[in-house]
Amino acid sequence: MPKTRQQSIKKILSINPWVTDFAFYDLWFKPVGLLYLSTILKNYGMDVSFIDCIQKYIGKRKYGKGKIYHEEIALPEVLNKFKMRYFRYGITENEFENKLKEIDKPDIILITSFMTYWYPGILLTAKTLKKYFPDTKIVLGGIYATLLPEHARALENIDYVITGNNFNSIIDSIFEVLNIRKGTFPGINTLDDLPFIDYSLYKSLDSITTVNSLGCPFRCTYCASSILYKKFQYKSSKYINNEFKRYMAYNVSDITFYDDAFLMHPEIIKILKILKLFPFKYHLPNGVHAKFITPRIAKLLFDAGFKTIRIGYEVYDSLLQNKMGGKVTNKILKNAIGYLNNAGYFSGEIGVYVLGGHPKIPINALENSIKYLSDMGVRIYISEYSPVPKTPDGKLYYKKESDPLLTNNSLRRFINDKDKEKYFDLKCFIRIHNSKVAGNHPATY
C-alpha cells in the first residue's frame, strides 16, 4: 500500500487518465493544461506527483509519435449492438497500481479529460485511484468536464468537477477543496504569466508538446475552440524565446504545437525566426489555416525545421465551405500548397484534412474533396466527424439524454447505410494514395 504522508506540505497527484476507444494513435498526445496546472502548483511549493496513464509505447516511434500499448476490454453496455473490439490504451493495470504504491498519500487528486466519449477511461482510472486512496478527493477538469459538466458530475468516484480553463478560478477551487488559504498567489492574467511547463514531471520523455496561443478567431460550426476559449490569446515572442531555451535542458529532438490557430499569431514571422535558432524538429498536427500560408511563411516554416505540416480543408464544395465557417477556398488551399512546394516541401510531405462522416457533407462531396487533393499529390487525412456538445453542428445531432459514447466517430453513425461501402472504399483509396506519395508502405496513422 502507499506510504503514509508525514509532511505538512500539500501533496498533489496529477493524472492523465487511460483512453478507452476503438482506435487511438499517439500524435504527440500530452495533457498540456494539466502540465501547466501541475507546474503552477509545484512552483507554489506543493509536492506534485504526475502519472501519464497513456505513456506506454509499442513499435517504432518516428519524431516522438507512434502506437500505444492497448488491451481489449469489455464494451460498455450502450455499445454492445455495434459488435466492435474496444480497448484500454496505455499502461497496464499492474503498472498503474505499482506507480500508486510508490506515492505518498495525496491530499488531492487531479484528473484531466479530453474527448467526451473517453469517459469510461476516467471511470477506470478513478476506480483504481479510490482503491489505493479511498479518502482522497478526486477532482476532474478538462474538455469533457467543461462541455458536459452534469454528465461528469454523475461519474462514480469523482468528487468534484471544475469547468473552464481559467487558471485563477481553477486554483481557487483546488485550494477550496484542500481547505487552505491561497495567500500571495500570483495571478495568471495573460499567457506570459504562465510558468514554463516543468517537463521533469515525466520520468521518460521523447518529445515536448506546447502551444503558442489558445483559441481561434474562426467560428467553424463543428469545432469547440471558440466555446472553450472565449478570446484568442497568445504568448509574446520574448516569452517563447525563453521557453525554448528552457526546453533545451530536456534533451529531446521534437516539439509539437497544438495551437488551433498557429499561423494567426501577430508575431508569427518573428516567432518562426526564433524557432530556427533551436535544433528541434517541429510538428503541426492540428491543421493550420491555408489562408495564412504565404510564400514568406512557407519559407520560414521550412527553414525553421517544421517536419509535419497539416492543413485544415474540410470539403471541396464552395457552398459547404461557406456554411461551415468560410475559412478556406479551393484556390487558397492550392496556393498554400504551391507556396510550400516552392519553399522546399514535397507534396507528399504535406498533409490535408478533409471532414468525413458529417451529415452535411454528402458522400459525393467527400469523394470530390479526395479527388481534388489526390490530384495535387498531398497526403490526405479524413477527420471523422464526432458531434461536439454546444457547437452549432453538435446541437443539431447531439441529444442531451444520449450517452456520449454514441458520438464516437469510429461508430460512423452519421453516414447513411447506403453510403458506407463507398465511404470505406474512399478510405482504402486514401491509404493506397498516401503510400504512393510517401514512397513507402501504407501509413498507419
Short mmCIF file of C-alpha atoms in Angstrom, two decimals:
data_model
loop_
_atom_site.label_atom_id
_atom_site.label_comp_id
_atom_site.label_asym_id
_atom_site.label_seq_id
_atom_site.Cartn_x
_atom_site.Cartn_y
_atom_site.Cartn_z
CA MET A 1 0.00 0.00 0.00
CA PRO A 2 1.07 3.65 -0.43
CA LYS A 3 3.30 5.31 2.11
CA THR A 4 1.74 7.37 4.89
CA ARG A 5 2.20 11.11 4.50
CA GLN A 6 4.31 12.68 7.20
CA GLN A 7 4.79 16.23 5.90
CA SER A 8 2.50 19.27 6.13
CA ILE A 9 3.26 20.30 2.55
CA LYS A 10 0.20 19.55 0.45
CA LYS A 11 0.66 16.61 -1.87
CA ILE A 12 -0.89 16.69 -5.32
CA LEU A 13 -1.34 13.72 -7.63
CA SER A 14 -1.98 14.73 -11.25
CA ILE A 15 -3.29 12.07 -13.62
CA ASN A 16 -3.64 11.85 -17.38
CA PRO A 17 -6.19 9.01 -17.46
CA TRP A 18 -6.43 5.95 -19.65
CA VAL A 19 -8.01 6.33 -23.07
CA THR A 20 -10.78 3.86 -23.88
CA ASP A 21 -11.67 3.67 -27.56
CA PHE A 22 -11.89 1.50 -30.65
CA ALA A 23 -8.70 3.08 -32.02
CA PHE A 24 -6.09 5.51 -30.75
CA TYR A 25 -2.75 6.70 -32.11
CA ASP A 26 -0.33 8.96 -30.29
CA LEU A 27 0.18 12.17 -32.29
CA TRP A 28 2.30 13.76 -29.54
CA PHE A 29 -0.63 13.49 -27.14
CA LYS A 30 0.19 15.22 -23.85
CA PRO A 31 -2.08 16.91 -21.28
CA VAL A 32 -0.74 20.45 -21.73
CA GLY A 33 -3.34 22.11 -19.49
CA LEU A 34 -2.75 19.66 -16.63
CA LEU A 35 1.01 20.05 -17.03
CA TYR A 36 0.70 23.83 -16.71
CA LEU A 37 -1.51 23.45 -13.64
CA SER A 38 0.87 20.93 -12.07
CA THR A 39 3.81 23.26 -12.70
CA ILE A 40 1.95 26.20 -11.13
CA LEU A 41 1.18 24.17 -8.00
CA LYS A 42 4.73 22.83 -7.83
CA ASN A 43 6.13 26.36 -8.06
CA TYR A 44 3.79 27.36 -5.24
CA GLY A 45 5.60 24.87 -3.01
CA MET A 46 3.37 21.84 -3.25
CA ASP A 47 4.65 18.30 -3.68
CA VAL A 48 3.37 17.24 -7.11
CA SER A 49 3.42 13.70 -8.48
CA PHE A 50 2.36 13.05 -12.06
CA ILE A 51 1.28 9.87 -13.83
CA ASP A 52 0.56 9.74 -17.55
CA CYS A 53 -1.52 6.59 -17.99
CA ILE A 54 -1.11 6.83 -21.77
CA GLN A 55 2.66 6.62 -21.79
CA LYS A 56 3.33 3.04 -22.84
CA TYR A 57 4.57 2.86 -26.41
CA ILE A 58 4.96 -0.05 -28.80
CA GLY A 59 6.79 -0.35 -32.08
CA LYS A 60 8.97 2.20 -33.79
CA ARG A 61 8.36 5.85 -32.98
CA LYS A 62 9.16 8.50 -35.58
CA TYR A 63 9.59 12.08 -34.39
CA GLY A 64 8.21 11.07 -30.96
CA LYS A 65 4.85 9.75 -32.15
CA GLY A 66 3.58 6.21 -32.59
CA LYS A 67 1.39 3.37 -31.41
CA ILE A 68 0.21 2.99 -27.82
CA TYR A 69 0.06 -0.31 -25.96
CA HIS A 70 -3.53 -1.47 -25.55
CA GLU A 71 -5.57 -4.29 -24.06
CA GLU A 72 -9.06 -5.33 -25.11
CA ILE A 73 -11.76 -4.68 -22.53
CA ALA A 74 -15.50 -5.27 -22.39
CA LEU A 75 -17.70 -2.99 -24.45
CA PRO A 76 -19.79 -0.58 -22.39
CA GLU A 77 -23.38 -1.82 -22.43
CA VAL A 78 -24.66 1.03 -24.59
CA LEU A 79 -22.23 -0.04 -27.35
CA ASN A 80 -22.99 -3.77 -27.33
CA LYS A 81 -25.06 -3.64 -30.51
CA PHE A 82 -22.05 -2.44 -32.53
CA LYS A 83 -20.09 -5.70 -32.13
CA MET A 84 -16.70 -3.97 -32.25
CA ARG A 85 -13.48 -4.51 -30.31
CA TYR A 86 -12.89 -1.95 -27.55
CA PHE A 87 -9.58 -1.18 -25.86
CA ARG A 88 -7.93 0.50 -22.90
CA TYR A 89 -4.87 2.38 -24.14
CA GLY A 90 -1.79 2.99 -22.03
CA ILE A 91 -0.04 1.38 -19.10
CA THR A 92 -1.34 -1.90 -17.68
CA GLU A 93 -3.42 -2.07 -14.51
CA ASN A 94 -0.47 -3.61 -12.65
CA GLU A 95 1.86 -0.86 -13.83
CA PHE A 96 -0.59 1.79 -12.69
CA GLU A 97 -1.04 0.17 -9.30
CA ASN A 98 2.72 -0.20 -8.84
CA LYS A 99 3.14 3.51 -9.50
CA LEU A 100 0.46 4.31 -6.92
CA LYS A 101 2.17 2.11 -4.33
CA GLU A 102 5.28 4.27 -4.63
CA ILE A 103 3.40 7.52 -3.97
CA ASP A 104 2.71 9.08 -0.58
CA LYS A 105 -0.99 9.51 0.15
CA PRO A 106 -2.03 12.65 -1.75
CA ASP A 107 -4.18 15.42 -0.31
CA ILE A 108 -5.97 15.80 -3.64
CA ILE A 109 -6.03 14.01 -7.00
CA LEU A 110 -6.44 15.98 -10.23
CA ILE A 111 -7.63 14.17 -13.38
CA THR A 112 -7.85 15.82 -16.78
CA SER A 113 -10.21 14.90 -19.64
CA PHE A 114 -10.36 15.25 -23.41
CA MET A 115 -12.88 13.58 -25.74
CA THR A 116 -16.37 13.27 -24.25
CA TYR A 117 -16.61 9.62 -25.34
CA TRP A 118 -13.42 8.72 -23.48
CA TYR A 119 -15.14 8.99 -20.10
CA PRO A 120 -15.00 5.20 -19.42
CA GLY A 121 -11.23 5.63 -19.18
CA ILE A 122 -11.81 8.20 -16.45
CA LEU A 123 -14.11 5.76 -14.64
CA LEU A 124 -11.48 3.01 -14.74
CA THR A 125 -8.74 5.41 -13.62
CA ALA A 126 -10.79 6.82 -10.74
CA LYS A 127 -11.83 3.35 -9.58
CA THR A 128 -8.19 2.28 -9.28
CA LEU A 129 -7.26 5.52 -7.52
CA LYS A 130 -10.01 5.07 -4.93
CA LYS A 131 -8.76 1.54 -4.27
CA TYR A 132 -5.48 2.99 -3.02
CA PHE A 133 -6.61 6.39 -1.76
CA PRO A 134 -10.26 5.96 -0.69
CA ASP A 135 -10.35 9.13 1.41
CA THR A 136 -8.65 11.45 -1.08
CA LYS A 137 -10.91 13.74 -3.09
CA ILE A 138 -10.73 13.34 -6.86
CA VAL A 139 -11.20 16.50 -8.92
CA LEU A 140 -11.98 16.24 -12.64
CA GLY A 141 -11.32 19.04 -15.12
CA GLY A 142 -10.57 19.43 -18.80
CA ILE A 143 -12.53 19.47 -22.05
CA TYR A 144 -15.09 16.73 -21.30
CA ALA A 145 -15.74 18.18 -17.84
CA THR A 146 -16.31 21.62 -19.38
CA LEU A 147 -18.55 20.51 -22.24
CA LEU A 148 -20.63 18.01 -20.24
CA PRO A 149 -20.32 19.03 -16.58
CA GLU A 150 -23.55 17.36 -15.41
CA HIS A 151 -22.60 14.07 -17.02
CA ALA A 152 -19.12 14.35 -15.47
CA ARG A 153 -20.55 15.05 -12.00
CA ALA A 154 -22.53 11.82 -12.19
CA LEU A 155 -19.41 9.68 -12.68
CA GLU A 156 -18.67 7.25 -9.88
CA ASN A 157 -15.68 8.16 -7.67
CA ILE A 158 -15.47 11.73 -9.00
CA ASP A 159 -15.88 14.07 -6.03
CA TYR A 160 -15.61 17.47 -7.73
CA VAL A 161 -15.82 18.78 -11.28
CA ILE A 162 -14.08 22.00 -12.31
CA THR A 163 -15.13 23.58 -15.60
CA GLY A 164 -13.38 26.07 -17.85
CA ASN A 165 -9.72 26.90 -18.36
CA ASN A 166 -9.20 29.99 -16.23
CA PHE A 167 -6.22 29.03 -14.11
CA ASN A 168 -7.09 31.57 -11.41
CA SER A 169 -10.55 30.11 -10.80
CA ILE A 170 -9.25 26.54 -11.14
CA ILE A 171 -6.60 27.19 -8.48
CA ASP A 172 -9.21 28.86 -6.25
CA SER A 173 -11.33 25.69 -6.49
CA ILE A 174 -8.37 23.44 -5.70
CA PHE A 175 -7.45 25.49 -2.63
CA GLU A 176 -11.08 25.35 -1.54
CA VAL A 177 -11.11 21.54 -1.77
CA LEU A 178 -7.82 21.47 0.16
CA ASN A 179 -9.35 23.86 2.70
CA ILE A 180 -6.32 26.13 2.73
CA ARG A 181 -5.80 29.84 2.14
CA LYS A 182 -4.27 30.83 -1.15
CA GLY A 183 -2.12 33.58 0.33
CA THR A 184 0.01 35.63 -2.06
CA PHE A 185 -0.61 33.61 -5.18
CA PRO A 186 0.42 35.46 -8.37
CA GLY A 187 -2.46 35.78 -10.82
CA ILE A 188 -2.45 34.30 -14.33
CA ASN A 189 -3.86 37.13 -16.45
CA THR A 190 -2.04 36.51 -19.73
CA LEU A 191 -0.28 33.51 -21.24
CA ASP A 192 3.02 35.22 -20.44
CA ASP A 193 2.11 34.85 -16.75
CA LEU A 194 2.25 31.07 -17.09
CA PRO A 195 5.38 29.27 -15.93
CA PHE A 196 7.26 27.18 -18.45
CA ILE A 197 5.95 23.63 -18.26
CA ASP A 198 8.13 21.53 -15.96
CA TYR A 199 8.64 18.52 -18.20
CA SER A 200 10.73 16.87 -15.50
CA LEU A 201 7.32 15.67 -14.27
CA TYR A 202 7.88 12.96 -16.88
CA LYS A 203 10.44 10.35 -15.86
CA SER A 204 10.87 9.47 -19.54
CA LEU A 205 10.43 11.99 -22.34
CA ASP A 206 10.93 11.71 -26.10
CA SER A 207 9.11 14.87 -27.25
CA ILE A 208 7.55 18.07 -25.95
CA THR A 209 4.08 19.39 -26.72
CA THR A 210 3.23 23.05 -26.28
CA VAL A 211 1.07 25.93 -27.54
CA ASN A 212 1.90 29.48 -28.57
CA SER A 213 -1.75 30.50 -28.44
CA LEU A 214 -5.17 29.44 -27.19
CA GLY A 215 -8.47 29.78 -29.01
CA CYS A 216 -9.29 30.66 -32.60
CA PRO A 217 -10.93 33.72 -34.22
CA PHE A 218 -12.82 31.49 -36.67
CA ARG A 219 -16.21 30.01 -35.78
CA CYS A 220 -16.36 26.70 -37.61
CA THR A 221 -19.73 25.06 -36.97
CA TYR A 222 -18.32 21.71 -35.84
CA CYS A 223 -15.48 23.00 -33.63
CA ALA A 224 -15.50 23.75 -29.89
CA SER A 225 -12.43 26.02 -29.80
CA SER A 226 -14.45 29.24 -29.56
CA ILE A 227 -16.60 27.67 -26.83
CA LEU A 228 -13.67 26.52 -24.73
CA TYR A 229 -11.74 29.77 -25.26
CA LYS A 230 -13.82 32.94 -25.46
CA LYS A 231 -11.00 35.00 -26.90
CA PHE A 232 -7.82 34.44 -28.89
CA GLN A 233 -4.82 34.63 -26.54
CA TYR A 234 -1.14 34.28 -27.32
CA LYS A 235 2.31 34.32 -25.76
CA SER A 236 4.78 37.05 -26.64
CA SER A 237 7.76 36.23 -28.84
CA LYS A 238 10.03 37.08 -25.89
CA TYR A 239 8.28 34.50 -23.71
CA ILE A 240 8.51 31.88 -26.47
CA ASN A 241 12.23 32.51 -26.93
CA ASN A 242 12.87 32.00 -23.21
CA GLU A 243 10.56 28.98 -23.14
CA PHE A 244 12.51 27.22 -25.86
CA LYS A 245 15.79 27.98 -24.15
CA ARG A 246 14.36 26.08 -21.19
CA TYR A 247 13.34 23.17 -23.42
CA MET A 248 16.98 22.72 -24.41
CA ALA A 249 17.56 21.15 -20.98
CA TYR A 250 15.26 18.18 -21.70
CA ASN A 251 17.38 16.52 -24.38
CA VAL A 252 14.53 15.98 -26.86
CA SER A 253 14.58 16.42 -30.62
CA ASP A 254 10.90 17.01 -31.37
CA ILE A 255 8.48 19.73 -30.32
CA THR A 256 4.83 19.79 -31.33
CA PHE A 257 2.45 22.74 -31.37
CA TYR A 258 -1.23 22.10 -30.68
CA ASP A 259 -2.49 25.61 -31.37
CA ASP A 260 -5.87 25.93 -33.06
CA ALA A 261 -4.63 28.98 -34.99
CA PHE A 262 -0.84 28.71 -35.04
CA LEU A 263 -0.24 31.00 -38.03
CA MET A 264 -2.59 33.73 -36.76
CA HIS A 265 -0.21 34.80 -34.01
CA PRO A 266 0.52 38.52 -34.64
CA GLU A 267 4.26 37.87 -34.20
CA ILE A 268 4.38 34.69 -36.27
CA ILE A 269 7.23 35.86 -38.52
CA LYS A 270 9.38 36.79 -35.55
CA ILE A 271 8.49 33.52 -33.81
CA LEU A 272 9.46 31.39 -36.80
CA LYS A 273 12.80 33.19 -36.95
CA ILE A 274 13.30 32.46 -33.25
CA LEU A 275 12.44 28.78 -33.68
CA LYS A 276 15.05 28.49 -36.43
CA LEU A 277 17.73 29.24 -33.82
CA PHE A 278 16.99 26.00 -31.95
CA PRO A 279 17.98 22.47 -33.07
CA PHE A 280 14.49 20.99 -32.72
CA LYS A 281 12.26 19.38 -35.32
CA TYR A 282 8.79 20.93 -35.22
CA HIS A 283 5.35 19.50 -35.89
CA LEU A 284 1.91 20.97 -36.63
CA PRO A 285 -0.59 18.08 -36.48
CA ASN A 286 -3.62 20.19 -35.58
CA GLY A 287 -4.29 21.67 -39.02
CA VAL A 288 -3.07 25.18 -39.85
CA HIS A 289 -5.10 27.74 -41.81
CA ALA A 290 -4.20 27.73 -45.51
CA LYS A 291 -5.16 31.40 -45.76
CA PHE A 292 -2.12 32.41 -43.72
CA ILE A 293 0.45 30.38 -45.65
CA THR A 294 2.23 32.96 -47.79
CA PRO A 295 5.47 32.47 -49.75
CA ARG A 296 7.37 34.06 -46.86
CA ILE A 297 5.65 32.00 -44.17
CA ALA A 298 6.20 28.79 -46.15
CA LYS A 299 9.93 29.50 -46.45
CA LEU A 300 10.20 30.34 -42.75
CA LEU A 301 8.43 27.10 -41.81
CA PHE A 302 10.81 25.10 -43.97
CA ASP A 303 13.94 26.88 -42.77
CA ALA A 304 12.91 26.57 -39.10
CA GLY A 305 12.66 22.78 -39.39
CA PHE A 306 8.92 22.04 -39.45
CA LYS A 307 8.67 18.38 -40.42
CA THR A 308 4.93 17.84 -40.00
CA ILE A 309 2.62 20.26 -41.82
CA ARG A 310 -1.10 19.56 -41.85
CA ILE A 311 -3.70 21.93 -43.26
CA GLY A 312 -7.40 22.17 -42.42
CA TYR A 313 -9.59 21.95 -45.53
CA GLU A 314 -12.82 20.05 -44.77
CA VAL A 315 -14.57 19.95 -48.16
CA TYR A 316 -14.24 20.81 -51.86
CA ASP A 317 -17.78 22.20 -52.27
CA SER A 318 -17.65 26.02 -52.02
CA LEU A 319 -21.20 26.35 -50.63
CA LEU A 320 -20.40 23.92 -47.85
CA GLN A 321 -17.11 25.73 -47.20
CA ASN A 322 -19.04 28.94 -46.51
CA LYS A 323 -21.69 27.23 -44.39
CA MET A 324 -19.10 25.54 -42.18
CA GLY A 325 -17.05 28.61 -41.33
CA GLY A 326 -15.64 30.06 -44.55
CA LYS A 327 -12.00 29.77 -43.52
CA VAL A 328 -10.71 28.27 -46.79
CA THR A 329 -11.41 28.07 -50.51
CA ASN A 330 -10.03 25.70 -53.11
CA LYS A 331 -7.89 28.48 -54.58
CA ILE A 332 -6.48 29.42 -51.16
CA LEU A 333 -5.58 25.79 -50.47
CA LYS A 334 -3.98 25.29 -53.87
CA ASN A 335 -1.92 28.47 -53.44
CA ALA A 336 -0.80 27.39 -49.96
CA ILE A 337 0.40 24.02 -51.21
CA GLY A 338 2.21 25.72 -54.08
CA TYR A 339 3.97 28.07 -51.67
CA LEU A 340 5.04 25.12 -49.52
CA ASN A 341 6.32 23.29 -52.61
CA ASN A 342 8.33 26.34 -53.65
CA ALA A 343 9.77 26.60 -50.15
CA GLY A 344 11.17 23.07 -50.35
CA TYR A 345 8.40 20.71 -49.22
CA PHE A 346 7.47 17.78 -51.45
CA SER A 347 3.71 17.42 -51.86
CA GLY A 348 3.88 14.03 -50.13
CA GLU A 349 5.23 15.75 -47.01
CA ILE A 350 2.14 17.96 -46.76
CA GLY A 351 -1.00 16.60 -45.11
CA VAL A 352 -4.51 17.95 -45.63
CA TYR A 353 -7.58 17.16 -43.52
CA VAL A 354 -10.98 16.52 -45.10
CA LEU A 355 -14.09 16.10 -42.98
CA GLY A 356 -15.71 12.69 -43.31
CA GLY A 357 -18.90 11.23 -41.92
CA HIS A 358 -20.50 14.64 -41.40
CA PRO A 359 -24.28 14.72 -42.02
CA LYS A 360 -23.95 17.96 -44.00
CA ILE A 361 -21.34 16.52 -46.37
CA PRO A 362 -22.78 14.07 -48.93
CA ILE A 363 -20.60 11.15 -49.93
CA ASN A 364 -20.10 12.57 -53.43
CA ALA A 365 -18.83 15.83 -51.90
CA LEU A 366 -16.31 13.86 -49.85
CA GLU A 367 -15.27 11.97 -52.98
CA ASN A 368 -14.74 15.26 -54.85
CA SER A 369 -12.61 16.57 -51.98
CA ILE A 370 -10.43 13.47 -52.00
CA LYS A 371 -10.02 13.56 -55.79
CA TYR A 372 -9.03 17.24 -55.68
CA LEU A 373 -6.36 16.54 -53.07
CA SER A 374 -5.09 13.38 -54.73
CA ASP A 375 -4.57 15.29 -57.97
CA MET A 376 -2.28 17.66 -56.05
CA GLY A 377 -0.26 14.76 -54.66
CA VAL A 378 -0.62 15.67 -50.97
CA ARG A 379 -1.24 13.23 -48.14
CA ILE A 380 -4.94 13.01 -47.31
CA TYR A 381 -6.33 12.55 -43.81
CA ILE A 382 -10.01 12.02 -43.08
CA SER A 383 -11.01 13.79 -39.91
CA GLU A 384 -14.01 11.68 -38.99
CA TYR A 385 -16.87 13.70 -37.58
CA SER A 386 -17.99 13.42 -33.99
CA PRO A 387 -20.72 15.78 -32.72
CA VAL A 388 -19.28 18.10 -30.08
CA PRO A 389 -21.71 19.36 -27.42
CA LYS A 390 -22.59 23.09 -27.55
CA THR A 391 -21.27 23.58 -31.10
CA PRO A 392 -23.79 24.60 -33.82
CA ASP A 393 -23.47 21.21 -35.51
CA GLY A 394 -23.38 19.38 -32.21
CA LYS A 395 -26.68 20.96 -31.16
CA LEU A 396 -28.28 19.55 -34.30
CA TYR A 397 -27.05 16.00 -33.82
CA TYR A 398 -26.22 15.60 -30.13
CA LYS A 399 -29.10 14.67 -27.84
CA LYS A 400 -28.51 15.71 -24.24
CA GLU A 401 -30.04 12.50 -22.99
CA SER A 402 -27.80 10.39 -25.23
CA ASP A 403 -24.71 8.68 -23.88
CA PRO A 404 -21.57 10.49 -25.12
CA LEU A 405 -20.23 7.09 -26.17
CA LEU A 406 -22.71 7.16 -29.05
CA THR A 407 -20.94 10.17 -30.57
CA ASN A 408 -17.66 8.29 -31.08
CA ASN A 409 -16.57 8.85 -34.68
CA SER A 410 -15.49 5.21 -35.01
CA LEU A 411 -19.17 4.23 -34.94
CA ARG A 412 -19.81 6.30 -38.10
CA ARG A 413 -23.44 6.73 -37.08
CA PHE A 414 -23.88 9.80 -39.26
CA ILE A 415 -23.11 8.06 -42.55
CA ASN A 416 -26.11 6.72 -44.45
CA ASP A 417 -26.12 2.93 -44.64
CA LYS A 418 -26.27 3.11 -48.44
CA ASP A 419 -23.07 5.19 -48.45
CA LYS A 420 -20.97 3.12 -46.06
CA GLU A 421 -19.46 0.80 -48.67
CA LYS A 422 -18.36 3.77 -50.75
CA TYR A 423 -17.04 5.51 -47.64
CA PHE A 424 -14.78 2.56 -46.83
CA ASP A 425 -13.71 2.37 -50.48
CA LEU A 426 -12.62 6.02 -50.24
CA LYS A 427 -10.66 5.29 -47.08
CA CYS A 428 -8.94 2.42 -48.86
CA PHE A 429 -8.14 4.72 -51.79
CA ILE A 430 -6.59 7.25 -49.40
CA ARG A 431 -4.41 4.60 -47.79
CA ILE A 432 -3.04 3.50 -51.16
CA HIS A 433 -2.64 7.09 -52.33
CA ASN A 434 -0.75 8.12 -49.19
CA SER A 435 1.52 5.11 -49.59
CA LYS A 436 2.38 6.19 -53.12
CA VAL A 437 3.05 9.84 -52.36
CA ALA A 438 5.10 8.98 -49.29
CA GLY A 439 7.11 6.43 -51.22
CA ASN A 440 6.80 3.76 -48.53
CA HIS A 441 4.39 1.19 -47.11
CA PRO A 442 0.82 2.24 -46.28
CA ALA A 443 0.78 4.67 -43.37
CA THR A 444 -0.54 3.50 -40.04
CA TYR A 445 -1.68 6.91 -38.87
#
